Amino acid sequence: MPENPTDLPPFARTWTQLYAIVIGSLVAEILFFYGLMHWLS
Amino acid sequence: MSVIDWSVLVLTLVGIMAYGLIRSRGSQSMDDYLLAGRSLPWYHVGLSVMATQASAVTFLSAPGQGFTDGMRFVQFYFGLPLAMVVLSVTFVPIFHKLKIYTAYEFLESRFDVRVRTLTSGLFLLQRGLSTGLSIYAPSIILSTILGWNIYWTNLLMGGMVLIYTVTGGTKAISYTHLQQMAVVTFAMALAGYLTVKMLPESVSFVDALHVAGKAGRMNLIDLKFDPSSRYNLWSGLIGGFFLQLSYFGTDQSQVGRYLTGQSIGQSRLGLLMNGLLKVPMQFLILLVGVLVFVFYQYNPSPTFFNKQETDKLKKSQYAGAYQLAEIKHQNLTTQRQRAVTDMEVALHADNEAGQDAAAIILRETDDALKLVKTDVTKLIQKNNPSADTNDVNYVFLRFVLDYLPHGLIGLLIAVIFSASMGSIASAYNSLASTTVVDIYKRLIKSDSDDAHYLNISRWATVGWGAFCIVVAQFANRLGSMIEAVNILGSLFYGVILGVFVVAFYVKSIGGRATFWAAIISEVLVIVSWYLDLTAFLWLNAIGCLLVVGIAWILQRIIPR
């Protein structure tokens, strides 16, 4: 199976960038949840 | 259920199956049948992976968990995005380049046939039993609450999937997964919206969140490192990472989904889509449960959500004790209604002291209600020792049946069927592919043509379908064994992952050391579980690390 660079979505230029987006989203979600918990408690 | 509900249920399920069958016509080879000709785009891969993981119990017990225990269960999924990245970097390119059908094929090229047969055998045993339970778990809930015969529900649940899995293979499974996810998302979003709409007019969505927060249900993050606590940030990130890596990297029911991608990139994108969407999706499902909790702060809630068991209790020798518990429950719910109204007034007046005072009463009432429920559970157990007392699974369904409009009830029952069918279909398919590729073709008959293996694949699917339905039919006689079988299945994941980690990352270790390390580690993991040395989630990490460590030592002791 070919590894085609055009498989990448328009918002990422490399696979490393896309992995960073996925991990960054997780970090953002954890921070958001933490903030939400404190705001509502 | 009304005629409208039945119509919605039947039309949804028949529509999904028909669509899958029509779109999968023309599967002529084993490659088509087992891996959809490795032709699917990323969104098919991603949705198929998500539909496989989300079982019926996800949509029944997760809202119930939000109701009972709050949002903290969301932390369980924090390791998933990390696992998706590791899989995309390591597993996906290797599996694709080797053009394998099953994950276990790779183990022979890396080690030997013994390691491949051991891991595929462990997988078949675990997946066969757990799929039987995947059929049984939602069937028992539907049968109990709707008064259906459990044997027919099992047969319907397992049998419908068999029709399109045998006929259309992986392509049918993937196309039905798209429809199933669409139905599930739409129905759950609608249920959440209607729950908010049913709150008193003076209570906005944000007010509802504040009430939930003050009542301790928005407990999203627990930073405390406690190995005995099942859900905290660290067990979710570390334990969850190992669990998800084992599940997605070594369980053929998932590997078979992303091997259908038309390229390495498309498979990766599918997995990363899962990594991006899974945590928000679980958050929203739990939030529906939390909103149901807020709804019941303003409305009387049942003492026990599994109404069939309380009806039995009312006619038993324990009726008097149950009546006393009900009176206590009613008094507490009245107290709760007063407290939540005070809370609402304090919220609108921005009165922090008033909010805190109401919050204390809400939490105290909640604790007292839990004690009443524990008493009722004990009465139910005395009255009917085989009763399903896990009330978490009944919270959402009871709420749906009591308060949501006709039509949506049918749709939400269709959600339970759809979610269940999605994971069962992938399981049948993975059991068949492992049986044919790793056992039949490798050990029994290796010199036949493609048509023969395609035919055997169909029969293997039928055979495993029948086996799983039979397991489901006997599951109610297993009693506490259900939990034991579930645990037994999960106990294998860490060890199997360890075998794959050695295969991928420790090139100096050979097959013999890995084979014996897997067996020794499995024994040690079972002993750890038996002695209750740690919380369940950590066993995955322990199993994996044990295999790597023992294999490394054995490699230095055992001569090649």
Coordinates of C-alpha atoms in Angstrom, one line a residue:
Chain A
M1 CA 0.0 0.0 0.0
P2 CA 1.5 3.4 -1.0
E3 CA 2.1 6.1 1.6
N4 CA 0.6 9.0 -0.3
P5 CA 1.4 12.5 1.1
T6 CA -1.9 13.8 -0.5
D7 CA -3.7 11.7 2.2
L8 CA -2.9 14.5 4.6
P9 CA -5.7 17.0 5.4
P10 CA -5.3 20.6 4.3
F11 CA -4.5 21.8 7.9
A12 CA -1.4 19.7 8.3
R13 CA 1.7 19.7 6.1
T14 CA 3.3 16.6 7.6
W15 CA 2.2 13.5 9.6
T16 CA 4.2 14.8 12.6
Q17 CA 2.1 18.0 12.5
L18 CA -1.1 16.0 12.5
Y19 CA 0.1 13.8 15.4
A20 CA 0.9 17.1 17.3
I21 CA -2.6 18.3 16.6
V22 CA -4.2 15.1 18.0
I23 CA -2.1 15.3 21.1
G24 CA -2.6 19.0 21.4
S25 CA -6.3 18.5 21.2
L26 CA -6.2 16.0 24.1
V27 CA -4.2 18.5 26.2
A28 CA -6.7 21.3 25.3
E29 CA -9.6 19.0 26.3
I30 CA -8.0 18.1 29.6
L31 CA -7.4 21.8 30.4
F32 CA -11.0 22.7 29.3
F33 CA -12.4 19.9 31.5
Y34 CA -10.3 21.1 34.4
G35 CA -11.5 24.7 34.0
L36 CA -15.1 23.6 33.5
M37 CA -15.0 21.5 36.7
H38 CA -13.6 24.5 38.7
W39 CA -16.1 27.0 37.2
L40 CA -19.1 24.8 38.0
S41 CA -18.0 23.5 41.4
Chain B
M1 CA -43.8 0.5 22.9
S2 CA -46.4 2.0 20.6
V3 CA -47.0 1.2 16.9
I4 CA -45.0 4.3 16.0
D5 CA -42.0 3.0 18.1
W6 CA -42.2 -0.4 16.5
S7 CA -42.4 1.1 13.0
V8 CA -39.4 3.4 13.7
L9 CA -37.4 0.5 15.1
V10 CA -38.1 -2.0 12.3
L11 CA -37.6 0.6 9.5
T12 CA -34.3 1.8 11.0
L13 CA -32.9 -1.7 11.4
V14 CA -34.1 -3.1 8.1
G15 CA -32.9 0.1 6.3
I16 CA -29.4 -0.2 7.8
M17 CA -29.1 -3.9 6.9
A18 CA -30.5 -3.4 3.3
Y19 CA -28.2 -0.4 2.7
G20 CA -25.2 -2.5 3.8
L21 CA -26.2 -5.5 1.6
I22 CA -26.8 -3.3 -1.5
R23 CA -23.5 -1.4 -1.2
S24 CA -21.5 -4.6 -0.7
R25 CA -22.7 -6.6 -3.7
G26 CA -20.0 -8.3 -5.7
S27 CA -17.6 -9.5 -3.0
Q28 CA -15.8 -12.3 -5.0
S29 CA -12.5 -12.8 -3.3
M30 CA -11.2 -13.4 0.2
D31 CA -9.5 -10.0 0.1
D32 CA -12.9 -8.4 -0.7
Y33 CA -14.7 -10.5 1.9
L34 CA -12.3 -10.1 4.8
L35 CA -10.8 -6.6 4.1
A36 CA -13.2 -4.9 1.6
G37 CA -10.6 -5.2 -1.1
R38 CA -8.4 -2.7 1.0
S39 CA -10.3 0.1 -0.7
L40 CA -12.1 2.2 1.9
P41 CA -11.5 5.9 2.5
W42 CA -10.5 7.4 5.9
Y43 CA -14.0 8.3 7.1
H44 CA -15.2 4.8 6.5
V45 CA -12.2 3.5 8.5
G46 CA -12.7 6.0 11.3
L47 CA -16.4 5.5 11.7
S48 CA -16.0 1.7 11.5
V49 CA -13.4 1.8 14.2
M50 CA -15.7 3.9 16.4
A51 CA -18.8 1.8 15.8
T52 CA -16.8 -1.4 16.6
Q53 CA -15.7 0.1 20.0
A54 CA -19.0 1.6 20.9
S55 CA -21.2 -1.3 22.1
A56 CA -24.8 -1.1 23.1
V57 CA -23.8 -1.0 26.8
T58 CA -21.8 2.2 25.9
F59 CA -25.1 4.0 25.2
L60 CA -27.0 2.4 28.1
S61 CA -24.5 2.4 30.9
A62 CA -22.5 5.6 30.1
P63 CA -25.5 7.9 30.7
G64 CA -26.3 5.8 33.8
Q65 CA -22.8 6.3 35.0
G66 CA -23.0 10.1 34.4
F67 CA -26.2 10.0 36.4
T68 CA -24.8 8.0 39.3
D69 CA -21.1 8.8 39.4
G70 CA -20.7 12.0 37.4
M71 CA -18.4 12.8 34.5
R72 CA -15.2 11.2 35.9
F73 CA -15.5 8.2 33.6
V74 CA -14.4 10.4 30.7
Q75 CA -10.8 10.1 32.0
F76 CA -10.8 6.4 31.0
Y77 CA -10.5 7.5 27.4
F78 CA -7.6 10.0 27.8
G79 CA -5.0 7.3 26.7
L80 CA -6.9 6.7 23.4
P81 CA -5.6 9.6 21.3
L82 CA -2.0 8.8 22.4
A83 CA -2.5 5.1 21.4
M84 CA -3.9 6.2 18.0
V85 CA -0.7 8.2 17.3
V86 CA 1.6 5.3 18.3
L87 CA -0.5 2.9 16.1
S88 CA -0.3 5.3 13.2
V89 CA 3.5 5.6 13.5
T90 CA 4.3 2.0 14.1
F91 CA 1.6 -0.6 13.6
V92 CA -0.2 0.7 10.5
P93 CA 2.7 1.0 8.1
I94 CA 4.1 -2.4 9.0
F95 CA 0.7 -4.2 8.8
H96 CA 0.0 -2.5 5.4
K97 CA 3.4 -3.2 3.9
L98 CA 3.2 -6.9 4.8
K99 CA -0.2 -7.1 3.2
I100 CA -1.5 -9.2 6.0
Y101 CA -5.1 -10.2 6.8
T102 CA -4.7 -10.6 10.6
A103 CA -2.4 -9.0 13.1
Y104 CA -1.1 -12.5 14.1
E105 CA 0.3 -13.2 10.7
F106 CA 2.9 -10.6 11.4
L107 CA 4.1 -12.5 14.5
E108 CA 5.1 -15.5 12.4
S109 CA 7.2 -13.4 10.1
R110 CA 8.8 -11.8 13.1
F111 CA 9.0 -14.8 15.5
D112 CA 7.7 -18.3 14.5
V113 CA 4.4 -20.2 14.0
R114 CA 4.2 -21.1 17.7
V115 CA 3.9 -17.4 18.8
R116 CA 1.4 -16.7 16.0
T117 CA -0.8 -19.7 17.0
L118 CA -0.6 -18.9 20.7
T119 CA -1.8 -15.3 20.3
S120 CA -4.4 -16.1 17.7
G121 CA -5.7 -18.9 19.9
L122 CA -5.9 -16.6 22.9
F123 CA -7.7 -14.0 20.8
L124 CA -10.3 -16.5 19.5
L125 CA -11.1 -17.8 23.0
Q126 CA -11.4 -14.3 24.5
R127 CA -13.3 -12.7 21.6
G128 CA -15.6 -15.7 21.1
L129 CA -16.7 -15.6 24.7
S130 CA -16.9 -11.8 25.0
T131 CA -18.9 -11.5 21.8
G132 CA -21.5 -13.9 23.3
L133 CA -21.6 -11.5 26.3
S134 CA -21.9 -8.5 23.9
I135 CA -25.0 -10.1 22.6
Y136 CA -26.4 -11.0 26.0
A137 CA -25.7 -7.7 27.9
P138 CA -28.1 -5.5 25.9
S139 CA -30.5 -8.3 25.4
I140 CA -31.0 -8.8 29.1
I141 CA -31.7 -5.1 29.6
L142 CA -34.1 -4.9 26.7
S143 CA -35.8 -8.1 27.7
T144 CA -36.2 -7.1 31.3
I145 CA -37.5 -3.6 30.7
L146 CA -39.7 -4.4 27.6
G147 CA -40.8 -7.8 28.8
W148 CA -39.3 -9.6 25.8
N149 CA -38.2 -13.2 25.9
I150 CA -34.4 -13.2 26.4
Y151 CA -33.8 -16.2 24.1
W152 CA -35.5 -14.5 21.2
T153 CA -33.8 -11.2 21.9
N154 CA -30.4 -12.9 21.8
L155 CA -31.3 -14.7 18.6
L156 CA -32.6 -11.5 17.0
M157 CA -29.6 -9.5 18.1
G158 CA -27.0 -12.1 17.0
G159 CA -28.9 -13.4 14.0
M160 CA -29.6 -10.1 12.2
V161 CA -25.9 -9.3 12.2
L162 CA -25.1 -12.8 10.9
I163 CA -27.3 -12.2 7.8
Y164 CA -25.4 -9.2 6.5
T165 CA -22.0 -10.3 7.8
V166 CA -22.1 -13.6 6.0
T167 CA -23.6 -12.2 2.8
G168 CA -21.7 -9.0 2.4
G169 CA -18.5 -9.5 4.4
T170 CA -16.4 -6.5 5.6
K171 CA -17.8 -4.1 3.0
A172 CA -21.4 -4.6 4.3
I173 CA -20.1 -4.2 7.9
S174 CA -18.3 -1.0 7.0
Y175 CA -21.4 0.5 5.2
T176 CA -23.7 -0.5 8.0
H177 CA -21.3 1.1 10.5
L178 CA -21.7 4.5 8.7
Q179 CA -25.5 4.3 9.1
Q180 CA -25.3 3.0 12.6
M181 CA -23.1 5.8 13.7
A182 CA -25.4 8.3 12.0
V183 CA -28.5 6.9 13.8
V184 CA -26.7 6.8 17.2
T185 CA -25.4 10.4 16.9
F186 CA -28.7 11.8 15.8
A187 CA -30.8 10.0 18.5
M188 CA -28.4 10.7 21.4
A189 CA -28.2 14.4 20.4
L190 CA -32.0 14.6 20.2
A191 CA -32.4 12.9 23.6
G192 CA -29.9 15.4 25.2
Y193 CA -31.8 18.3 23.6
L194 CA -35.2 17.1 24.8
T195 CA -33.8 16.5 28.3
V196 CA -32.8 20.1 28.6
K197 CA -36.2 21.2 27.1
M198 CA -38.0 19.2 29.8
L199 CA -36.3 21.1 32.6
P200 CA -38.4 23.9 34.2
E201 CA -38.6 27.0 32.0
S202 CA -36.6 29.1 34.5
V203 CA -33.6 26.6 34.2
S204 CA -31.2 27.2 31.3
F205 CA -28.6 24.8 30.0
V206 CA -25.9 26.7 32.0
D207 CA -28.0 26.6 35.1
A208 CA -28.4 22.8 34.7
L209 CA -24.6 22.5 34.5
H210 CA -24.2 24.6 37.6
V211 CA -26.7 22.4 39.5
A212 CA -24.8 19.3 38.3
G213 CA -21.5 20.9 39.3
K214 CA -22.7 21.8 42.8
A215 CA -24.1 18.3 43.2
G216 CA -20.7 16.9 42.5
R217 CA -21.5 15.5 39.0
M218 CA -19.0 17.6 37.0
N219 CA -16.0 15.8 38.5
L220 CA -14.2 15.7 35.2
I221 CA -10.6 15.6 36.3
D222 CA -9.0 13.8 39.4
L223 CA -5.3 14.7 39.6
K224 CA -4.7 12.5 42.6
F225 CA -2.4 9.5 41.8
D226 CA -4.1 6.5 43.4
P227 CA -3.4 3.1 41.9
S228 CA -6.6 1.7 43.5
S229 CA -8.8 4.3 42.0
R230 CA -10.2 3.3 38.6
Y231 CA -10.8 6.7 37.1
N232 CA -8.2 9.4 37.5
L233 CA -6.1 11.4 35.1
W234 CA -3.1 9.1 35.5
S235 CA -4.9 5.8 35.3
G236 CA -6.7 7.2 32.2
L237 CA -3.5 8.4 30.5
I238 CA -1.2 5.5 31.4
G239 CA -3.4 2.5 32.1
G240 CA -5.9 3.7 29.4
F241 CA -3.0 4.1 26.9
F242 CA -1.9 0.5 27.4
L243 CA -5.5 -0.8 27.2
Q244 CA -6.3 1.1 24.0
L245 CA -3.0 0.2 22.4
S246 CA -3.6 -3.5 23.1
Y247 CA -7.2 -3.3 21.9
F248 CA -6.6 -1.3 18.7
G249 CA -3.2 -2.8 18.0
T250 CA -3.7 -6.5 18.7
D251 CA -7.4 -7.2 18.6
Q252 CA -8.3 -8.4 15.1
S253 CA -11.9 -6.9 15.5
Q254 CA -10.1 -3.5 15.3
V255 CA -7.1 -4.4 13.2
G256 CA -9.5 -5.7 10.6
R257 CA -11.2 -2.3 10.4
Y258 CA -8.1 -0.2 9.7
L259 CA -6.6 -2.8 7.3
T260 CA -9.5 -1.9 5.0
G261 CA -8.0 1.5 4.3
Q262 CA -7.0 2.1 0.7
S263 CA -3.6 3.3 1.8
I264 CA -1.4 3.7 4.8
G265 CA -2.4 7.4 5.0
Q266 CA -6.2 6.6 4.8
S267 CA -5.9 4.0 7.6
R268 CA -3.9 6.5 9.7
L269 CA -6.4 9.3 9.1
G270 CA -9.2 6.9 10.2
L271 CA -7.5 6.1 13.5
L272 CA -6.5 9.8 14.1
M273 CA -10.2 10.8 13.5
N274 CA -11.1 8.3 16.3
G275 CA -8.3 9.9 18.4
L276 CA -9.9 13.4 17.9
L277 CA -13.5 12.5 18.3
K278 CA -13.6 9.8 21.0
V279 CA -13.1 11.9 24.1
P280 CA -15.6 14.6 23.1
M281 CA -18.1 11.9 22.1
Q282 CA -17.8 10.2 25.5
F283 CA -18.0 13.6 27.2
L284 CA -21.3 14.3 25.4
I285 CA -22.8 10.8 26.2
L286 CA -21.9 11.2 29.9
L287 CA -23.3 14.7 29.8
V288 CA -26.7 13.3 28.7
G289 CA -26.6 11.2 31.9
V290 CA -25.7 14.3 34.0
L291 CA -28.7 16.2 32.4
V292 CA -30.9 13.3 33.3
F293 CA -29.6 13.6 36.8
V294 CA -30.5 17.3 36.8
F295 CA -34.0 16.5 35.4
Y296 CA -34.6 14.2 38.3
Q297 CA -33.6 16.9 40.8
Y298 CA -36.8 18.6 39.8
N299 CA -38.9 15.5 39.3
P300 CA -39.5 12.4 41.4
S301 CA -37.1 9.6 40.6
P302 CA -37.7 5.9 41.0
T303 CA -36.2 4.2 44.0
F304 CA -34.7 1.6 41.6
F305 CA -34.7 2.0 37.9
N306 CA -35.2 -1.7 37.0
K307 CA -39.0 -1.5 37.5
Q308 CA -39.5 -5.2 36.9
E309 CA -37.5 -6.1 40.0
T310 CA -39.3 -3.6 42.2
D311 CA -42.7 -4.9 40.9
K312 CA -41.7 -8.4 42.0
L313 CA -40.6 -7.0 45.4
K314 CA -44.0 -5.4 45.9
K315 CA -45.6 -8.9 45.7
S316 CA -43.0 -10.6 47.9
Q317 CA -42.6 -11.1 51.7
Y318 CA -40.3 -8.0 51.6
A319 CA -43.2 -5.7 50.4
G320 CA -43.3 -4.0 53.9
A321 CA -39.6 -3.2 54.0
Y322 CA -39.7 -2.0 50.5
Q323 CA -42.7 0.3 51.2
L324 CA -40.7 1.9 54.1
A325 CA -37.8 2.5 51.8
E326 CA -40.1 4.1 49.2
I327 CA -41.5 6.5 51.9
K328 CA -37.9 7.4 52.9
H329 CA -37.1 7.9 49.2
Q330 CA -40.1 10.2 48.6
N331 CA -39.3 12.4 51.6
L332 CA -35.7 12.7 50.4
T333 CA -36.8 13.6 46.9
T334 CA -39.1 16.3 48.2
Q335 CA -36.2 17.7 50.3
R336 CA -34.1 17.5 47.1
Q337 CA -36.6 19.5 45.1
R338 CA -36.7 22.2 47.7
A339 CA -32.9 22.4 47.8
V340 CA -32.6 22.6 44.0
T341 CA -35.2 25.4 43.8
D342 CA -33.2 27.3 46.5
M343 CA -30.0 26.6 44.4
E344 CA -31.7 28.1 41.3
V345 CA -32.8 31.2 43.2
A346 CA -29.3 31.6 44.6
L347 CA -27.7 31.1 41.2
H348 CA -29.9 33.8 39.6
A349 CA -29.2 36.2 42.5
D350 CA -25.5 35.4 42.3
N351 CA -25.7 34.5 46.0
E352 CA -22.6 32.3 46.7
A353 CA -23.5 31.6 50.3
G354 CA -27.0 30.5 49.3
Q355 CA -25.5 28.3 46.5
D356 CA -23.1 26.6 48.9
A357 CA -25.9 26.0 51.5
A358 CA -28.2 24.4 48.9
A359 CA -25.2 22.4 47.5
I360 CA -24.6 20.9 51.0
I361 CA -28.3 19.8 51.2
L362 CA -28.2 18.4 47.7
R363 CA -25.1 16.3 48.4
E364 CA -26.4 15.1 51.7
T365 CA -29.7 14.1 50.1
D366 CA -27.9 12.4 47.3
D367 CA -25.9 10.3 49.8
A368 CA -29.0 9.4 51.8
L369 CA -30.8 8.4 48.5
K370 CA -27.8 6.2 47.7
L371 CA -28.1 4.5 51.0
V372 CA -31.9 3.9 50.5
K373 CA -31.0 2.4 47.1
T374 CA -28.4 0.1 48.7
D375 CA -31.1 -1.2 51.1
V376 CA -33.5 -1.8 48.2
T377 CA -30.8 -3.6 46.2
K378 CA -30.3 -5.9 49.2
L379 CA -34.0 -6.6 49.3
I380 CA -34.1 -7.4 45.6
Q381 CA -31.1 -9.8 45.9
K382 CA -32.9 -11.5 48.8
N383 CA -36.1 -11.8 46.9
N384 CA -34.5 -12.9 43.6
P385 CA -30.8 -14.0 43.8
S386 CA -30.5 -14.0 40.0
A387 CA -31.9 -10.5 39.6
D388 CA -29.8 -8.0 37.5
T389 CA -29.0 -5.4 40.3
N390 CA -26.6 -3.3 38.2
D391 CA -29.1 -0.4 38.1
V392 CA -26.7 1.9 36.2
N393 CA -27.7 0.1 33.0
Y394 CA -31.4 0.9 33.5
V395 CA -31.3 4.6 34.3
F396 CA -31.3 5.9 30.8
L397 CA -33.7 3.4 29.3
R398 CA -36.2 3.9 32.1
F399 CA -36.0 7.7 31.6
V400 CA -36.5 7.3 27.8
L401 CA -39.5 5.0 28.3
D402 CA -41.1 7.3 31.0
Y403 CA -40.5 10.7 29.6
L404 CA -39.5 10.8 25.9
P405 CA -42.1 11.0 23.1
H406 CA -43.2 8.0 21.0
G407 CA -41.1 7.6 17.9
L408 CA -38.0 8.6 19.8
I409 CA -38.4 5.6 22.1
G410 CA -38.3 3.3 19.0
L411 CA -35.3 5.3 17.7
L412 CA -33.4 4.9 20.9
I413 CA -34.1 1.1 21.0
A414 CA -32.8 1.1 17.5
V415 CA -29.7 2.9 18.8
I416 CA -29.1 0.0 21.3
F417 CA -29.6 -2.6 18.5
S418 CA -27.4 -0.6 16.1
A419 CA -24.5 -0.1 18.5
S420 CA -24.7 -3.7 19.5
M421 CA -24.8 -4.9 15.9
G422 CA -21.8 -2.7 15.0
S423 CA -19.5 -4.3 17.4
I424 CA -20.9 -7.8 17.0
A425 CA -20.4 -7.7 13.2
S426 CA -16.7 -6.7 13.6
A427 CA -16.3 -9.5 16.1
Y428 CA -17.8 -12.2 13.8
N429 CA -15.7 -10.9 11.0
S430 CA -12.5 -11.0 13.0
L431 CA -13.2 -14.4 14.4
A432 CA -13.7 -15.8 10.9
S433 CA -10.6 -14.2 9.5
T434 CA -8.4 -15.4 12.3
T435 CA -9.8 -18.9 12.0
V436 CA -9.4 -19.1 8.3
V437 CA -6.0 -17.2 7.9
D438 CA -4.2 -18.2 11.1
I439 CA -5.6 -21.7 11.7
Y440 CA -7.2 -23.3 8.7
K441 CA -5.0 -21.9 5.9
R442 CA -1.8 -22.0 8.0
L443 CA -2.1 -25.3 9.8
I444 CA -4.8 -27.4 8.0
K445 CA -5.1 -26.7 4.2
S446 CA -2.6 -24.3 2.7
D447 CA -2.8 -25.2 -1.0
S448 CA -6.3 -24.3 -2.0
D449 CA -7.7 -21.6 -4.3
D450 CA -9.2 -18.3 -3.3
A451 CA -12.8 -19.4 -3.9
H452 CA -12.3 -22.2 -1.4
Y453 CA -11.0 -19.9 1.3
L454 CA -13.9 -17.4 0.6
N455 CA -16.3 -20.3 1.1
I456 CA -14.6 -21.4 4.3
S457 CA -14.7 -17.7 5.5
R458 CA -18.4 -17.6 5.1
W459 CA -18.9 -20.9 6.9
A460 CA -16.5 -19.8 9.7
T461 CA -18.6 -16.6 10.1
V462 CA -21.8 -18.8 10.4
G463 CA -20.0 -21.1 12.9
W464 CA -18.8 -18.3 15.1
G465 CA -22.1 -16.5 14.9
A466 CA -23.8 -19.7 16.1
F467 CA -21.2 -20.2 18.9
C468 CA -21.6 -16.6 20.1
I469 CA -25.4 -16.8 20.2
V470 CA -25.2 -20.1 22.1
V471 CA -22.8 -18.4 24.6
A472 CA -25.4 -15.6 25.0
Q473 CA -28.2 -18.1 25.6
F474 CA -26.2 -19.7 28.4
A475 CA -24.8 -16.4 29.8
N476 CA -27.7 -16.0 32.2
R477 CA -26.8 -19.3 33.8
L478 CA -23.3 -18.2 34.4
G479 CA -24.3 -15.7 37.1
S480 CA -21.2 -14.1 38.5
M481 CA -19.2 -15.9 35.8
I482 CA -20.2 -13.0 33.4
E483 CA -17.9 -10.7 35.3
A484 CA -15.2 -13.4 35.5
V485 CA -15.3 -14.0 31.7
N486 CA -15.1 -10.3 31.0
I487 CA -12.1 -9.9 33.3
L488 CA -10.5 -13.1 31.9
G489 CA -10.8 -11.6 28.4
S490 CA -9.2 -8.3 29.4
L491 CA -6.4 -10.1 31.2
F492 CA -5.1 -11.3 27.9
Y493 CA -4.7 -7.8 26.4
G494 CA -1.6 -6.7 28.2
V495 CA 0.2 -9.9 27.5
I496 CA -0.7 -9.9 23.8
L497 CA 0.4 -6.3 23.6
G498 CA 3.7 -7.3 25.2
V499 CA 4.3 -9.8 22.4
F500 CA 3.6 -7.1 19.8
V501 CA 5.8 -4.6 21.6
V502 CA 8.7 -7.1 21.6
A503 CA 8.0 -7.8 18.0
F504 CA 8.1 -4.2 17.0
Y505 CA 10.6 -2.6 19.3
V506 CA 13.1 -5.2 20.7
K507 CA 14.6 -6.8 17.6
S508 CA 17.2 -8.8 19.6
I509 CA 14.6 -11.0 21.2
G510 CA 13.6 -14.2 19.4
G511 CA 10.4 -16.4 19.2
R512 CA 11.4 -18.9 21.9
A513 CA 12.0 -16.3 24.6
T514 CA 8.8 -14.4 23.7
F515 CA 6.7 -17.5 23.7
W516 CA 7.7 -18.6 27.2
A517 CA 7.7 -14.9 28.5
A518 CA 4.0 -14.7 27.3
I519 CA 3.0 -17.8 29.2
I520 CA 4.9 -16.8 32.4
S521 CA 3.5 -13.3 32.2
E522 CA 0.0 -14.5 31.7
V523 CA 0.3 -16.6 34.9
L524 CA 1.7 -13.6 36.8
V525 CA -1.1 -11.3 35.6
I526 CA -3.8 -13.8 36.6
V527 CA -2.1 -14.2 40.1
S528 CA -2.0 -10.3 40.5
W529 CA -5.7 -10.1 39.6
Y530 CA -6.6 -13.0 41.9
L531 CA -4.7 -11.4 44.8
D532 CA -6.3 -8.1 44.0
L533 CA -3.0 -6.4 44.0
T534 CA -4.0 -3.4 41.8
A535 CA -7.0 -1.8 40.0
F536 CA -8.1 -3.6 36.9
L537 CA -6.9 -1.0 34.4
W538 CA -3.2 -1.3 35.5
L539 CA -3.1 -5.0 34.6
N540 CA -2.8 -4.1 30.9
A541 CA 0.4 -2.2 31.6
I542 CA 1.7 -4.8 34.0
G543 CA 1.1 -7.6 31.5
C544 CA 2.8 -5.8 28.7
L545 CA 5.9 -4.8 30.8
L546 CA 6.2 -8.3 32.2
V547 CA 6.4 -9.9 28.7
V548 CA 9.0 -7.4 27.6
G549 CA 11.1 -7.8 30.8
I550 CA 10.9 -11.6 31.0
A551 CA 11.5 -12.1 27.3
W552 CA 14.6 -9.9 27.6
I553 CA 15.9 -12.0 30.5
L554 CA 15.0 -15.3 28.9
Q555 CA 16.8 -14.3 25.7
R556 CA 20.0 -14.0 27.7
I557 CA 19.5 -17.4 29.4
I558 CA 17.9 -19.6 26.8
P559 CA 20.3 -20.6 24.0
R560 CA 19.1 -19.7 20.5

